Amino acid sequence: MAEIALSPPLSAFAALARHGRHGRAEGPAGVVVEELRGLALATVIARKGRAADLAAACRASFGVEPASTPRRTAKDGLAVVWSGPGQWLAVAEKGHPLTAGGADGLADALRGALAGLASVTDQSDARGALRLSGPRVRDALAKGLALDLHPRAFRPGDAASTWCALIDVQLWQVDAAPTYDLLVARGFAGSFWHWLEASAAEFGLEVR
Amino acid sequence: MTRSETPSPLPFRLPAGGLIDRSTEIRFSFDGRSYAGHPGDTLASALLANGVRLVGRSFKYHRPRGLLSAGPEEPNGLVELRAGARREPNTRATVAELYDGLEATSQNRWPSLRFDLMSLNQLAAPILSAGFYYKTFMWPAALWEKLYEPMIRRAAGLGRAAEAPDPDRYEKATAHCDVLVVGGGPAGLAAALAAARTGARVILADEDFRLGGRLLAEAQTIDGRPALEWAALAEAELEAAPEVRIFRRTTVFGAYDHGAYGAVERVNDHVATPPAYEPRQRLWRFVAERCVLAAGAIERPLVFPGNDRPGVMLAGAVRTYAHRYGVAAGREAVVFSTGDDALRTARELAAGGVTVAAWVDARREPPDALREAVQELGAPFYPDGAITAVHGRTSIQAVDIRTPLFQTTLECDLVAMSGGWSPTLHLTSHLGGRPVWDEALGAYRPGAPPPGMSVAGAAAGGMTLRECLATGGRLGLEAARAAGFEGTDAPPPVAWPESAAAATLWRGPTGKGKAFVDFQNDVTDADLELAEREGYRSVEHAKRYTTLGMATDQGKTSGVNAVGILAGLRGQGMAETGTTTFRPPYTPVSFGAMGGHHRGKEFRPTRRTAAHAWAAEQGASFVESGVWLRAEWFTRPGETDWMQSCAREVATVRGAVGICDVSTLGKIDIQGPDAAALLDRLYTGTFSTLPVGRARYGLMLREDGFVFDDGTTARLGAEHYLMTTTTANAGKVMQHIEFALQWLWPELDAQAVSVTEQWAQFAVAGPRSRELLARVVAEDVSNEAVPFMAALPVTLPGGVRGRLFRISFSGELAYEIGAPSSYGEALARALMEAGRDLGVAPYGLEALNVMRIEKGHVAGGELNGQTTARDLGLQKMVSTKKDFIGRVMAQRPALVAPDRPALVGWKSADPSVRVSAGAHFLDVGAAASMENDLGYVTAAAWSAHAGGWIGLGLMKHGPERIGETVRAWDAVRGRDTPVTLCAPCFYDPQGERLRG
Amino acid sequence: MRITCPHCGERGNEEFAYLGDATVRRPDDAGAARPGAPEFERWMDYVYLRDNPAGRHRELWQHVHGCRAWLVVTRDISTHAIFSVEDARAAALARPSLVARDAAS
Ligand SMILES: [Zn+2]
């Protein structure tokens, strides 16, 4: 019989994000959303008492110092997002050299650099990732997110793990536009998307 | 909107004035009749302008009722708003903003508002007195269901809920601020301005569609100009302030712990149909550092005979209708008051051309200035007086006035009554704060408000405009300062002094007719007397006994009067008599708003596996398993019944090979030097001895000794394990591990993280499963390379890294194969492709269940939180050599008692008779009683292999009675079936197939 | 209620899971704790016996929809006033060892 092949990987929102304009059609879109595909993700949890060594090793190997508060630090397409005490999510952008051999290359690299300092787990397929922006993005997010995203309270680089429309999410602010990146467990992508579409509809939603 | 002809003036619309747009006429209907109104009207003001006085029937006696108030406190004017699927019952006409095409229907009447047969209840009034429900319907109980309840439901009841799903959308949202100002009247505006000028983030919320509060309803001046000009300037300044958000049509209905407030914004209740994509209502959670409550005050009615007749209204409401809406509530008015405030009503009426026929003042010695002012209006002034009767049924014809000197009957069609004003302090009481009686004020003041809240203006008892502006400004600034902002004190705007002098009168002299205290629940002063006489002395008891204050208006106009009356009956003061506290919501909140986005299919989030679309293509029927959607079975063409599909799937697995998506099982990645030690403490068995590359079945107990969860855990490396949990307990087990690592044994150096979503995993089961896998996996999958319970990394087509576990739930040669979730759908398709010539088919939960029952594996029915390892026949998995969670408590005598129901298999003697889970085991010939109950069926399935209905159960001494016949008694389904007990394994008991 | 997670900041109580009393301590003598033995009574107390003070209490919560840290929340359970929120792991590491405690008592 013929050689068995795997069809290409599917991102979490691949079947949901219909490109184009949704909801209110007049005027500029209030909310712009784009799925971030091809991110490599890995959970990094410090071994007992090794958080400081881990930070130093991370800086030495990748030029990124993991924050000890809910912040995202990044360099050259590799970010480390605080996600709990002694715990971070490493995020490599699509096309990052570490992921040349596949998304799990990130976890491999971290495992190598942080041996004995951290437990590293590949999570590249565990999340769906969205980049959200637009003049009404805060108003739309407020319909599910109880977090205060006012510029006085949440700034570029700030990160949070929280609950949005009954779904666990992790998000961080990318820039002051404002732009936010938001991760949701892959299995909840459908419910999250339905909520997002409904919540952004009155402002006009553009899916890129 | 109609502008085709010059609208004929409405009979009760004043020739000028009011905050309505007289140039535009809008049409609305009430009880099917069409009326005209103007933008700016409420339904109530428009009805009054048209001369409609009768708006509803009362709850118990079906007495004709008119509008009492002009605000949210309205007890009488409840209508069904809109029609069809958008019909909303019990809507207060006084706050329903008029729009073109508004449809309203009176409620609680039959067959019509004017002629209501149920008003015969009035004749039965003696038996409908306080405690009527408790006394009349207690006995005989059988009549309750058949007679009383249907009767009450028809007779009483409020409006009708819509029978079709609400087509509109609702939302929930959160907003944060430094200072929340509740109320947009003079105090609230002043507070918001003061706070906003410091740069603080301010939310100003007001329930009305227009800011201004009482300033909309009064002729007042501020800084020498009409007060509304000041309000407009304030509003403009707030609108322009970048950190201020104004929420109109927004009721802050509840105060919650630590600065959280609930509010409902009526985004589109003022239009017939919300614009596309916009919600009808939005439920807000405001999170505020500080809150200034500036909710104003509510006027109290006076309790006198006939005080509920249409045309008896609150004096403040009468002037609201006149000043704000340009509506005369009548043509000849009698004012009945305990204070000076109603003078403004008299003046407003006189200015509008309404005759003030008399001023009846309950005080023995009212101020001379007041008397002179009233007499200037041409009205007789009766001190120490009272209204003792109201003539007329559906409208007023005349009133009887009595003073110590004389008695007279005066023709009129409107009574404007004022019993003083009660601060709207509800929000100060939601967290348990008790209002405090202020004798000088003649009202309850807020007690200690919740932390972070201050109270300004009339809500604090400062009833004059001067006080409202001064306290609002001061407290707004203080709130901003407390939230970390700086500002300078500024003098308050100037308002003229005014008299708020008032006395209290809890009930007038008795006379002919009922004197109502609670209009909405039809509670009279006589009912309170009765409650007192029967010993319901505490306010809380009297309230429940009479139902006073328990209607949808929560006694906004009746609560204080009731305490006053009770105090009088007992000859004690208000402070000693007490008060009731308030609970959220301040005014009713619709379920739609409470649910927001989460209704219907979005009621709660659902979770889909990576191969969901593939399963759907294959004809899957999905079932909710926790929040996951899982395939129950896959329907093939020609299959008409799920049992057919299930039987085919079982046959496929037993005979060839089947694929089942098991991605929903919880997967937890555990690493670190102490990973093995951790697992030894979590599981009853030992995992530190598990070789790398092998998996082992594990059982977890709760600390109380009962079984918590089970699953297979594999050792991927010396310091690396992958635990699997049941689908249902995945989240709980993760929390359990985090608890163990962070709180119980923080000294352990182990790290755990969920990878449930990272891996898509499929069971590949059946005699041809190895053959299939050999075509998909690059590595050698022979029995030697991958023996039973092996766990290893594998290479999938294209070099994708996968995982292979040789484990079996079905009893067949079986594997679970995992791929990163992005490849989940691809892997499912590849497995199907690779197995096409082997007869592969997907199988669902039902087939899985049949096969696990045939093998006697425990699952949800047996892992029900009430079973021990011993009950399940798993005692041999419980180590006695180490500490683990649940070890000690599992030794308790009751948990090891020999007569505890234990796991047993059973088979129906008659293959044609179905047995269902839940049936009870009884001995043959035994009566179905608790004493004879032996246990119950936990799982049942049709087994082609066994040729009949088989299953598992928990039964007292079950394992000792194997071979005996007992009954499976199922009262729910009316079945009583003989079953033969057997060992809980029906298929390949030696496990030859799965090791082959 | 709003709880200030020492890691994440102030969040609504819907993000937290409640477990209960943080003042009880799991014994470590499972081997000796057989029914009838005094050690067993201590286990019974640990699993079942709880004070219910109308006032200040130490409780275990988890920031389950956030950073997933277990927390020790000290609060007045009649007024809901929160006095402190500590990281449970740090609090656990600061506990005296059971051996030391037994020796002292
Ligand atoms: Zn946290």
Coordinates of N, CA, C and O in Angstrom, one line a residue, chain B residues 877-979:
Chain B
M877 N -3.6 -3.5 44.9 CA -2.9 -2.4 44.4 C -2.5 -1.4 45.5 O -1.9 -0.4 45.2
V878 N -2.9 -1.7 46.8 CA -2.7 -0.7 47.8 C -1.5 -1.1 48.6 O -1.5 -2.2 49.3
S879 N -0.5 -0.3 48.6 CA 0.8 -0.7 49.2 C 0.6 -0.5 50.8 O -0.1 0.4 51.2
T880 N 1.3 -1.3 51.5 CA 1.3 -1.1 53.0 C 2.7 -0.7 53.4 O 3.0 -0.6 54.6
K881 N 3.5 -0.3 52.5 CA 4.9 -0.1 52.8 C 5.3 1.4 52.8 O 6.4 1.7 53.0
K882 N 4.4 2.3 52.5 CA 4.7 3.7 52.3 C 3.5 4.5 52.7 O 2.4 4.1 52.7
D883 N 3.8 5.8 52.9 CA 2.8 6.8 53.1 C 2.2 7.2 51.8 O 3.0 7.5 50.9
F884 N 0.9 7.3 51.7 CA 0.4 7.9 50.5 C -1.0 8.5 50.9 O -1.5 8.2 51.9
I885 N -1.5 9.4 50.1 CA -2.7 10.2 50.5 C -3.8 9.1 50.6 O -4.1 8.4 49.6
G886 N -4.5 9.1 51.7 CA -5.6 8.2 51.9 C -5.3 7.0 52.6 O -6.2 6.2 53.0
R887 N -4.0 6.7 52.8 CA -3.7 5.4 53.4 C -4.3 5.2 54.8 O -4.9 4.1 55.1
V888 N -4.2 6.2 55.7 CA -4.6 6.0 57.0 C -6.1 5.9 57.1 O -6.6 5.0 57.8
M889 N -6.8 6.8 56.5 CA -8.3 6.8 56.6 C -8.9 5.6 56.0 O -10.0 5.2 56.4
A890 N -8.2 5.0 55.0 CA -8.8 3.8 54.3 C -8.8 2.6 55.3 O -9.5 1.6 55.0
Q891 N -8.1 2.7 56.4 CA -8.1 1.6 57.3 C -9.3 1.7 58.3 O -9.5 0.8 59.2
R892 N -10.1 2.7 58.2 CA -11.2 2.9 59.2 C -12.1 1.7 59.2 O -12.4 1.1 58.1
P893 N -12.6 1.2 60.3 CA -13.4 0.0 60.4 C -14.5 0.0 59.4 O -14.8 -1.0 58.7
A894 N -15.2 1.2 59.2 CA -16.4 1.2 58.3 C -15.9 1.0 56.9 O -16.7 0.6 56.0
L895 N -14.7 1.4 56.6 CA -14.2 1.3 55.2 C -13.7 -0.1 54.8 O -13.4 -0.4 53.7
V896 N -13.5 -0.9 55.9 CA -13.1 -2.3 55.6 C -14.1 -3.3 56.1 O -13.8 -4.5 56.2
A897 N -15.3 -2.8 56.4 CA -16.4 -3.7 56.9 C -16.7 -4.8 55.9 O -16.7 -4.5 54.7
P898 N -16.9 -6.0 56.3 CA -17.0 -7.1 55.3 C -18.4 -7.0 54.5 O -18.5 -7.6 53.5
D899 N -19.3 -6.3 55.1 CA -20.6 -6.2 54.3 C -20.7 -4.9 53.5 O -21.8 -4.6 53.0
R900 N -19.6 -4.3 53.2 CA -19.7 -3.1 52.3 C -20.0 -3.7 50.9 O -19.4 -4.7 50.5
P901 N -20.8 -3.0 50.2 CA -21.1 -3.4 48.8 C -19.8 -3.5 48.0 O -19.0 -2.6 48.0
A902 N -19.5 -4.6 47.3 CA -18.3 -4.8 46.6 C -18.6 -5.2 45.2 O -19.7 -5.6 44.8
L903 N -17.5 -5.0 44.4 CA -17.7 -5.1 42.9 C -18.0 -6.6 42.5 O -17.3 -7.5 43.0
V904 N -19.0 -6.7 41.7 CA -19.4 -8.0 41.2 C -19.9 -7.9 39.8 O -20.3 -6.8 39.4
G905 N -19.8 -9.0 39.0 CA -20.4 -9.0 37.7 C -21.8 -9.6 37.8 O -22.1 -10.4 38.7
W906 N -22.6 -9.4 36.8 CA -23.9 -10.0 36.7 C -24.3 -10.2 35.3 O -23.8 -9.5 34.4
K907 N -25.1 -11.2 35.1 CA -25.6 -11.5 33.7 C -27.1 -11.7 33.8 O -27.5 -12.4 34.7
S908 N -27.8 -11.1 32.9 CA -29.3 -11.3 32.9 C -29.6 -12.7 32.4 O -29.0 -13.2 31.5
A909 N -30.5 -13.4 33.2 CA -30.9 -14.7 32.8 C -31.7 -14.7 31.5 O -31.6 -15.7 30.7
D910 N -32.4 -13.7 31.2 CA -33.2 -13.6 30.0 C -32.6 -12.5 29.1 O -32.7 -11.3 29.4
P911 N -32.0 -12.9 28.0 CA -31.3 -11.9 27.1 C -32.2 -10.9 26.5 O -31.7 -9.8 26.1
S912 N -33.5 -11.1 26.5 CA -34.4 -10.1 25.9 C -34.8 -9.0 26.9 O -35.4 -8.0 26.5
V913 N -34.4 -9.2 28.2 CA -34.9 -8.2 29.2 C -33.7 -7.3 29.5 O -32.7 -7.8 30.0
R914 N -33.9 -6.0 29.3 CA -32.9 -5.1 29.5 C -32.7 -4.8 31.0 O -33.7 -4.7 31.7
V915 N -31.5 -4.6 31.4 CA -31.2 -4.1 32.8 C -30.4 -2.8 32.7 O -29.6 -2.7 31.8
S916 N -30.8 -1.9 33.5 CA -30.1 -0.6 33.5 C -29.4 -0.3 34.8 O -29.7 -0.8 35.8
A917 N -28.4 0.6 34.6 CA -27.7 1.0 35.8 C -28.6 1.7 36.8 O -29.5 2.4 36.3
G918 N -28.4 1.5 38.0 CA -29.3 2.1 39.0 C -30.3 1.1 39.6 O -30.9 1.3 40.7
A919 N -30.5 0.0 38.9 CA -31.4 -1.1 39.5 C -30.8 -1.6 40.8 O -29.6 -1.7 40.9
H920 N -31.7 -2.0 41.7 CA -31.2 -2.5 43.0 C -31.2 -4.0 43.0 O -32.0 -4.6 42.5
F921 N -30.2 -4.5 43.7 CA -30.1 -5.9 43.9 C -31.0 -6.3 45.1 O -30.9 -5.7 46.2
L922 N -31.8 -7.3 44.8 CA -32.7 -7.9 45.9 C -32.6 -9.4 45.8 O -32.5 -9.9 44.7
D923 N -32.8 -10.1 47.0 CA -32.9 -11.5 46.9 C -34.2 -11.9 46.3 O -35.2 -11.2 46.4
V924 N -34.2 -13.1 45.7 CA -35.4 -13.6 45.1 C -36.4 -13.7 46.2 O -36.2 -14.2 47.3
G925 N -37.6 -13.2 45.9 CA -38.7 -13.2 46.9 C -38.7 -12.2 48.0 O -39.6 -12.1 48.7
A926 N -37.6 -11.4 48.0 CA -37.6 -10.3 49.0 C -38.4 -9.1 48.6 O -38.4 -8.8 47.4
A927 N -39.0 -8.5 49.6 CA -39.7 -7.3 49.3 C -38.7 -6.2 49.0 O -37.6 -6.2 49.5
A928 N -39.2 -5.2 48.2 CA -38.3 -4.1 47.9 C -38.4 -3.1 49.0 O -39.2 -2.2 49.1
S929 N -37.4 -3.2 50.0 CA -37.4 -2.3 51.1 C -35.9 -2.0 51.4 O -35.0 -2.7 50.9
M930 N -35.7 -1.0 52.2 CA -34.4 -0.6 52.5 C -33.6 -1.7 53.2 O -32.4 -1.9 52.9
E931 N -34.3 -2.4 54.0 CA -33.6 -3.5 54.8 C -33.1 -4.6 53.9 O -32.1 -5.2 54.1
N932 N -33.9 -4.8 52.8 CA -33.5 -5.9 51.9 C -32.6 -5.5 50.8 O -32.2 -6.3 50.0
D933 N -32.3 -4.2 50.7 CA -31.5 -3.7 49.6 C -30.1 -4.3 49.7 O -29.4 -4.2 50.8
L934 N -29.6 -4.9 48.7 CA -28.2 -5.5 48.7 C -27.2 -4.7 48.0 O -26.0 -4.9 48.1
G935 N -27.6 -3.7 47.2 CA -26.7 -2.9 46.4 C -27.3 -2.5 45.1 O -28.5 -2.6 45.0
Y936 N -26.5 -2.1 44.2 CA -27.1 -1.7 42.9 C -26.2 -1.9 41.7 O -25.0 -2.1 41.9
V937 N -26.8 -1.8 40.6 CA -26.1 -2.0 39.3 C -25.4 -0.7 39.0 O -26.0 0.4 39.0
T938 N -24.1 -0.7 38.7 CA -23.4 0.5 38.4 C -23.1 0.6 36.9 O -22.9 1.7 36.4
A939 N -23.2 -0.5 36.2 CA -23.0 -0.4 34.7 C -23.7 -1.6 34.1 O -23.7 -2.7 34.6
A940 N -24.3 -1.3 32.9 CA -25.0 -2.4 32.2 C -24.7 -2.2 30.7 O -24.6 -1.1 30.2
A941 N -24.7 -3.3 30.0 CA -24.4 -3.2 28.5 C -24.9 -4.5 27.9 O -25.0 -5.6 28.5
W942 N -25.3 -4.3 26.6 CA -25.6 -5.5 25.8 C -24.3 -6.0 25.3 O -23.5 -5.3 24.7
S943 N -24.0 -7.3 25.6 CA -22.8 -7.9 25.2 C -23.0 -9.0 24.2 O -23.7 -10.0 24.5
A944 N -22.5 -8.8 22.9 CA -22.7 -9.8 21.9 C -21.8 -11.0 22.3 O -22.2 -12.2 22.2
H945 N -20.7 -10.7 22.9 CA -19.8 -11.8 23.4 C -20.5 -12.7 24.4 O -20.5 -13.9 24.3
A946 N -21.2 -12.1 25.4 CA -21.8 -12.9 26.4 C -23.2 -13.3 26.0 O -23.9 -14.1 26.7
G947 N -23.7 -12.7 24.9 CA -25.0 -13.1 24.4 C -26.2 -12.6 25.3 O -27.2 -13.3 25.5
G948 N -26.0 -11.5 25.9 CA -27.1 -10.9 26.7 C -26.7 -9.7 27.5 O -25.6 -9.1 27.2
W949 N -27.5 -9.3 28.4 CA -27.2 -8.1 29.2 C -26.3 -8.5 30.3 O -26.6 -9.4 31.1
I950 N -25.2 -7.7 30.4 CA -24.3 -8.0 31.5 C -24.0 -6.7 32.1 O -24.4 -5.6 31.7
G951 N -23.2 -6.8 33.2 CA -22.8 -5.5 33.8 C -22.0 -5.7 35.1 O -21.7 -6.8 35.4
L952 N -21.8 -4.6 35.8 CA -21.1 -4.6 37.0 C -22.1 -4.0 38.1 O -23.0 -3.4 37.8
G953 N -21.7 -4.3 39.3 CA -22.6 -3.7 40.4 C -21.8 -3.8 41.7 O -20.7 -4.4 41.8
L954 N -22.3 -3.1 42.7 CA -21.8 -3.1 44.0 C -22.8 -3.7 44.9 O -23.9 -3.3 45.0
M955 N -22.4 -4.8 45.5 CA -23.3 -5.6 46.2 C -22.7 -6.2 47.5 O -21.6 -6.6 47.5
K956 N -23.5 -6.1 48.6 CA -23.1 -6.7 49.9 C -22.8 -8.2 49.7 O -23.6 -8.9 49.2
H957 N -21.6 -8.6 50.1 CA -21.2 -10.0 50.0 C -21.2 -10.5 48.6 O -21.2 -11.7 48.4
G958 N -21.3 -9.6 47.6 CA -21.4 -10.0 46.2 C -20.3 -11.0 45.8 O -20.6 -12.1 45.3
P959 N -19.0 -10.7 46.1 CA -18.0 -11.6 45.6 C -18.1 -13.0 46.2 O -17.7 -14.0 45.7
E960 N -18.8 -13.1 47.4 CA -19.0 -14.4 48.0 C -20.2 -15.2 47.4 O -20.4 -16.3 47.8
R961 N -21.0 -14.5 46.7 CA -22.2 -15.1 46.2 C -22.2 -15.4 44.7 O -23.3 -15.6 44.1
I962 N -21.0 -15.4 44.1 CA -20.9 -15.7 42.7 C -21.6 -17.0 42.3 O -21.4 -18.0 43.0
G963 N -22.4 -17.0 41.3 CA -23.1 -18.2 40.9 C -24.6 -18.1 41.3 O -25.4 -18.8 40.7
E964 N -24.9 -17.3 42.3 CA -26.3 -17.2 42.8 C -27.1 -16.3 41.9 O -26.5 -15.4 41.2
T965 N -28.4 -16.5 42.0 CA -29.3 -15.6 41.2 C -30.0 -14.7 42.2 O -30.5 -15.1 43.2
V966 N -29.9 -13.4 41.8 CA -30.7 -12.4 42.6 C -31.5 -11.6 41.6 O -31.5 -12.0 40.4
R967 N -32.2 -10.5 42.1 CA -33.0 -9.7 41.2 C -32.4 -8.3 41.0 O -31.8 -7.8 41.9
A968 N -32.5 -7.8 39.8 CA -32.2 -6.4 39.5 C -33.6 -5.7 39.5 O -34.3 -5.9 38.5
W969 N -33.9 -5.0 40.5 CA -35.2 -4.4 40.7 C -35.1 -2.9 40.3 O -34.3 -2.2 40.9
D970 N -35.9 -2.5 39.3 CA -35.7 -1.1 38.7 C -37.1 -0.5 38.8 O -37.9 -0.6 37.9
A971 N -37.4 0.2 39.9 CA -38.7 0.8 40.1 C -38.9 1.9 39.1 O -40.1 2.1 38.6
V972 N -37.9 2.6 38.7 CA -38.1 3.7 37.7 C -38.6 3.2 36.4 O -39.5 3.8 35.8
R973 N -38.1 2.1 35.9 CA -38.5 1.6 34.6 C -39.5 0.5 34.8 O -39.9 -0.1 33.7
G974 N -39.9 0.1 36.0 CA -40.8 -0.9 36.2 C -40.3 -2.3 35.8 O -41.1 -3.1 35.2
R975 N -39.1 -2.6 36.0 CA -38.5 -3.9 35.7 C -38.1 -4.6 36.9 O -37.6 -4.0 37.9
D976 N -38.1 -5.9 36.9 CA -37.7 -6.8 38.0 C -37.1 -8.0 37.3 O -37.9 -8.9 36.9
T977 N -35.8 -8.1 37.2 CA -35.2 -9.1 36.3 C -34.2 -10.0 37.1 O -33.4 -9.5 37.8
P978 N -34.3 -11.3 37.0 CA -33.4 -12.2 37.6 C -32.0 -12.0 37.0 O -31.9 -12.0 35.7
V979 N -31.0 -11.9 37.8 CA -29.6 -11.9 37.2 C -28.7 -12.8 38.0 O -28.9 -13.1 39.2

